[in-house]
GROMACS .gro file of C-alpha atoms in nm:
model
  218
    1MET     CA    1   0.001  -0.002  -0.001
    2ALA     CA    2   0.287   0.240   0.095
    3GLY     CA    3   0.564   0.160  -0.163
    4GLY     CA    4   0.600   0.158  -0.530
    5VAL     CA    5   0.868  -0.154  -0.542
    6GLU     CA    6   0.701  -0.490  -0.524
    7GLU     CA    7   0.960  -0.751  -0.626
    8ALA     CA    8   1.295  -0.626  -0.552
    9ALA     CA    9   1.370  -0.500  -0.214
   10GLY     CA   10   1.748  -0.408  -0.135
   11ALA     CA   11   1.986  -0.620   0.089
   12GLY     CA   12   1.864  -0.598   0.445
   13MET     CA   13   1.519  -0.475   0.352
   14GLY     CA   14   1.351  -0.812   0.418
   15LEU     CA   15   1.044  -0.902   0.241
   16ALA     CA   16   0.872  -0.726  -0.066
   17PRO     CA   17   0.543  -0.573  -0.010
   18GLY     CA   18   0.398  -0.871  -0.241
   19ARG     CA   19   0.516  -1.122  -0.010
   20LEU     CA   20   0.380  -0.952   0.290
   21VAL     CA   21   0.044  -1.069   0.204
   22GLU     CA   22   0.153  -1.433   0.163
   23GLU     CA   23   0.346  -1.403   0.510
   24LEU     CA   24   0.060  -1.258   0.687
   25ARG     CA   25  -0.139  -1.570   0.618
   26ARG     CA   26   0.157  -1.803   0.740
   27GLU     CA   27   0.309  -1.613   1.014
   28PRO     CA   28   0.107  -1.316   1.129
   29GLU     CA   29   0.380  -1.212   1.383
   30VAL     CA   30   0.654  -1.190   1.125
   31ALA     CA   31   0.448  -1.020   0.881
   32VAL     CA   32   0.330  -0.752   1.140
   33ASN     CA   33   0.708  -0.704   1.241
   34TRP     CA   34   0.782  -0.646   0.876
   35LEU     CA   35   0.479  -0.438   0.816
   36MET     CA   36   0.609  -0.201   1.088
   37VAL     CA   37   0.953  -0.189   0.923
   38TYR     CA   38   0.789  -0.085   0.597
   39MET     CA   39   0.539   0.180   0.743
   40THR     CA   40   0.835   0.365   0.971
   41TYR     CA   41   1.054   0.361   0.657
   42PHE     CA   42   0.803   0.497   0.444
   43ARG     CA   43   0.685   0.754   0.687
   44ASN     CA   44   1.009   0.857   0.766
   45PHE     CA   45   1.093   0.902   0.396
   46VAL     CA   46   0.795   1.107   0.365
   47PHE     CA   47   0.893   1.350   0.655
   48SER     CA   48   1.204   1.377   0.485
   49VAL     CA   49   1.097   1.478   0.163
   50ALA     CA   50   0.802   1.718   0.329
   51ARG     CA   51   1.069   1.900   0.524
   52TYR     CA   52   1.316   1.938   0.220
   53LEU     CA   53   1.019   2.053   0.008
   54TYR     CA   54   0.888   2.290   0.290
   55GLN     CA   55   1.237   2.455   0.328
   56SER     CA   56   1.304   2.480  -0.056
   57VAL     CA   57   0.959   2.601  -0.218
   58GLY     CA   58   0.748   2.702   0.085
   59LEU     CA   59   0.423   2.562   0.214
   60ARG     CA   60   0.189   2.573  -0.067
   61ALA     CA   61   0.397   2.456  -0.351
   62ALA     CA   62   0.530   2.168  -0.098
   63VAL     CA   63   0.175   2.069  -0.021
   64MET     CA   64   0.111   2.029  -0.401
   65GLN     CA   65   0.447   1.838  -0.500
   66LEU     CA   66   0.399   1.622  -0.199
   67GLY     CA   67   0.056   1.547  -0.265
   68ASN     CA   68   0.106   1.449  -0.610
   69MET     CA   69   0.393   1.227  -0.534
   70VAL     CA   70   0.231   1.024  -0.257
   71GLU     CA   71  -0.075   0.975  -0.478
   72GLU     CA   72   0.119   0.878  -0.788
   73ALA     CA   73   0.295   0.611  -0.574
   74ILE     CA   74   0.002   0.478  -0.431
   75GLN     CA   75  -0.195   0.448  -0.771
   76SER     CA   76   0.112   0.279  -0.906
   77SER     CA   77   0.130   0.004  -0.653
   78PHE     CA   78  -0.242  -0.064  -0.643
   79HIS     CA   79  -0.203  -0.405  -0.751
   80VAL     CA   80  -0.044  -0.500  -0.376
   81GLN     CA   81  -0.401  -0.394  -0.260
   82ARG     CA   82  -0.566  -0.637  -0.508
   83ARG     CA   83  -0.362  -0.930  -0.384
   84ALA     CA   84  -0.426  -0.857  -0.029
   85ALA     CA   85  -0.810  -0.850  -0.124
   86ALA     CA   86  -0.778  -1.165  -0.305
   87ALA     CA   87  -0.587  -1.352  -0.032
   88ARG     CA   88  -0.882  -1.279   0.189
   89GLY     CA   89  -1.120  -1.416  -0.109
   90LEU     CA   90  -1.232  -1.070  -0.167
   91ARG     CA   91  -1.296  -0.869  -0.494
   92LEU     CA   92  -1.147  -0.523  -0.506
   93GLU     CA   93  -1.354  -0.337  -0.757
   94THR     CA   94  -1.566  -0.076  -0.580
   95LEU     CA   95  -1.507   0.183  -0.286
   96ASP     CA   96  -1.730  -0.050  -0.098
   97ASP     CA   97  -1.492  -0.337  -0.159
   98LEU     CA   98  -1.176  -0.099  -0.077
   99PHE     CA   99  -1.335  -0.001   0.243
  100ARG     CA  100  -1.443  -0.356   0.342
  101LEU     CA  101  -1.094  -0.464   0.289
  102ASN     CA  102  -0.954  -0.192   0.526
  103ARG     CA  103  -1.210  -0.328   0.799
  104TYR     CA  104  -1.067  -0.656   0.777
  105CYS     CA  105  -0.709  -0.503   0.796
  106HIS     CA  106  -0.826  -0.282   1.092
  107GLU     CA  107  -0.949  -0.611   1.285
  108GLU     CA  108  -0.635  -0.805   1.216
  109ALA     CA  109  -0.381  -0.520   1.271
  110ALA     CA  110  -0.518  -0.290   1.563
  111ALA     CA  111  -0.415  -0.484   1.864
  112ARG     CA  112  -0.088  -0.539   1.728
  113LEU     CA  113   0.015  -0.204   1.576
  114ALA     CA  114  -0.181   0.036   1.814
  115PRO     CA  115   0.092  -0.036   2.102
  116LEU     CA  116   0.380   0.041   1.851
  117GLY     CA  117   0.256   0.403   1.805
  118ILE     CA  118   0.120   0.328   1.420
  119GLU     CA  119  -0.233   0.443   1.409
  120VAL     CA  120  -0.498   0.203   1.246
  121PHE     CA  121  -0.790   0.369   1.088
  122ARG     CA  122  -1.156   0.313   1.165
  123VAL     CA  123  -1.353   0.319   0.849
  124GLY     CA  124  -1.733   0.379   0.803
  125ARG     CA  125  -1.997   0.506   0.554
  126ARG     CA  126  -2.286   0.759   0.573
  127GLY     CA  127  -2.506   0.762   0.268
  128ASP     CA  128  -2.254   0.790  -0.003
  129SER     CA  129  -1.963   0.946   0.179
  130TYR     CA  130  -1.711   0.734   0.322
  131TYR     CA  131  -1.498   0.828   0.638
  132MET     CA  132  -1.169   0.699   0.814
  133GLU     CA  133  -1.103   0.819   1.166
  134ALA     CA  134  -0.851   0.750   1.434
  135SER     CA  135  -0.826   0.912   1.802
  136ASP     CA  136  -0.461   0.965   1.800
  137CYS     CA  137  -0.311   1.048   1.462
  138SER     CA  138   0.077   1.112   1.483
  139LEU     CA  139   0.069   1.284   1.123
  140MET     CA  140  -0.154   1.564   1.349
  141ARG     CA  141   0.107   1.591   1.613
  142ALA     CA  142   0.388   1.602   1.335
  143ALA     CA  143   0.197   1.887   1.165
  144GLU     CA  144   0.243   2.125   1.431
  145GLU     CA  145   0.587   2.162   1.339
  146LEU     CA  146   0.573   2.029   0.980
  147PRO     CA  147   0.229   2.120   0.839
  148VAL     CA  148   0.329   1.976   0.478
  149VAL     CA  149   0.256   1.645   0.607
  150LYS     CA  150  -0.118   1.688   0.656
  151VAL     CA  151  -0.159   1.621   0.305
  152PHE     CA  152  -0.009   1.293   0.320
  153PRO     CA  153  -0.309   1.076   0.421
  154VAL     CA  154  -0.563   1.248   0.199
  155ALA     CA  155  -0.315   1.190  -0.109
  156LEU     CA  156  -0.292   0.826   0.000
  157VAL     CA  157  -0.641   0.763  -0.011
  158SER     CA  158  -0.686   0.972  -0.347
  159GLY     CA  159  -0.431   0.741  -0.470
  160LEU     CA  160  -0.618   0.419  -0.381
  161ILE     CA  161  -0.926   0.541  -0.527
  162LYS     CA  162  -0.766   0.629  -0.841
  163GLY     CA  163  -0.606   0.263  -0.849
  164LEU     CA  164  -0.994   0.148  -0.849
  165GLY     CA  165  -1.032   0.353  -1.176
  166TYR     CA  166  -1.214   0.627  -1.030
  167ARG     CA  167  -1.167   1.004  -1.078
  168SER     CA  168  -1.035   1.128  -0.734
  169ARG     CA  169  -0.888   1.490  -0.627
  170TRP     CA  170  -0.719   1.552  -0.271
  171LEU     CA  171  -0.783   1.868  -0.119
  172SER     CA  172  -0.536   2.024   0.122
  173SER     CA  173  -0.839   2.180   0.315
  174PRO     CA  174  -1.233   2.157   0.249
  175ARG     CA  175  -1.202   2.546   0.199
  176GLU     CA  176  -1.080   2.446  -0.136
  177LEU     CA  177  -1.422   2.282  -0.252
  178GLY     CA  178  -1.575   2.619  -0.376
  179HIS     CA  179  -1.291   2.692  -0.595
  180LEU     CA  180  -1.288   2.329  -0.751
  181CYS     CA  181  -1.646   2.370  -0.807
  182ARG     CA  182  -1.580   2.688  -0.998
  183SER     CA  183  -1.311   2.510  -1.196
  184VAL     CA  184  -1.549   2.240  -1.264
  185ARG     CA  185  -1.832   2.468  -1.387
  186GLU     CA  186  -1.598   2.679  -1.603
  187GLY     CA  187  -1.465   2.377  -1.766
  188HIS     CA  188  -1.115   2.415  -1.646
  189THR     CA  189  -1.113   2.081  -1.441
  190ALA     CA  190  -1.283   1.759  -1.508
  191ARG     CA  191  -1.514   1.679  -1.262
  192PRO     CA  192  -1.392   1.413  -1.017
  193ASP     CA  193  -1.617   1.135  -0.904
  194TYR     CA  194  -1.470   1.176  -0.534
  195VAL     CA  195  -1.310   1.434  -0.346
  196VAL     CA  196  -1.072   1.346  -0.054
  197TYR     CA  197  -0.991   1.579   0.250
  198LEU     CA  198  -0.962   1.627   0.644
  199ASP     CA  199  -1.221   1.724   0.854
  200GLU     CA  200  -1.128   2.019   0.986
  201THR     CA  201  -1.403   2.005   1.275
  202VAL     CA  202  -1.222   1.725   1.460
  203GLU     CA  203  -0.964   1.826   1.751
  204PRO     CA  204  -0.615   1.711   1.698
  205PRO     CA  205  -0.446   1.497   1.782
  206ALA     CA  206  -0.758   1.321   1.640
  207CYS     CA  207  -0.816   1.282   1.267
  208ARG     CA  208  -1.074   1.191   1.015
  209ILE     CA  209  -1.075   1.150   0.654
  210ILE     CA  210  -1.378   1.239   0.452
  211VAL     CA  211  -1.426   1.072   0.114
  212GLU     CA  212  -1.750   1.201  -0.069
  213PRO     CA  213  -1.885   1.285  -0.409
  214LEU     CA  214  -1.826   1.631  -0.535
  215ARG     CA  215  -2.136   1.831  -0.444
  216CYS     CA  216  -2.151   2.176  -0.579
  217PRO     CA  217  -2.447   2.438  -0.570
  218PRO     CA  218  -2.648   2.489  -0.886
   0.00000   0.00000   0.00000
């Protein structure tokens, strides 16, 4: 889910993401340990890139560049998600399928990963909207020092949605919805099937990611 390399992990890197699914079925404890390594490595890499961009080009440009990089990386590695679904006998064709898979992952991983400081998001649906939430998001704490990283989870989810074949648009703030609607109405931007953003009514360190169809006033 987090990387773009499936088969060729470097020396000392351990299991490639494609094999993690198989190992999770055979040896859950080993797989969880490697999952922690991959998640920690990827997060540290994202933080390093975010800090470099922030210092080099400023907040707004850094958010755009980091968000697009994360979205593209996740979309290009979506085949790993499909393998995870197949390993559980699940299809992966719609958003319902995607969030159903993440529910299973939550049930399996929460007890093991939460004590390690790695948040596991709860997922749910309200009408035609979806949400992912956690009561203690380390990214929200990190954003106090490095605000660029707030774009990471929304870009990641947007990349997953694009991997399914939908048109998705991540937003650095729900306040951008008005501008997006105007751009779509004026023909400058193709209308996305879904928009992804952080719910700004949630007080840190909790966080909630919203996934919903684009709704524009007539």
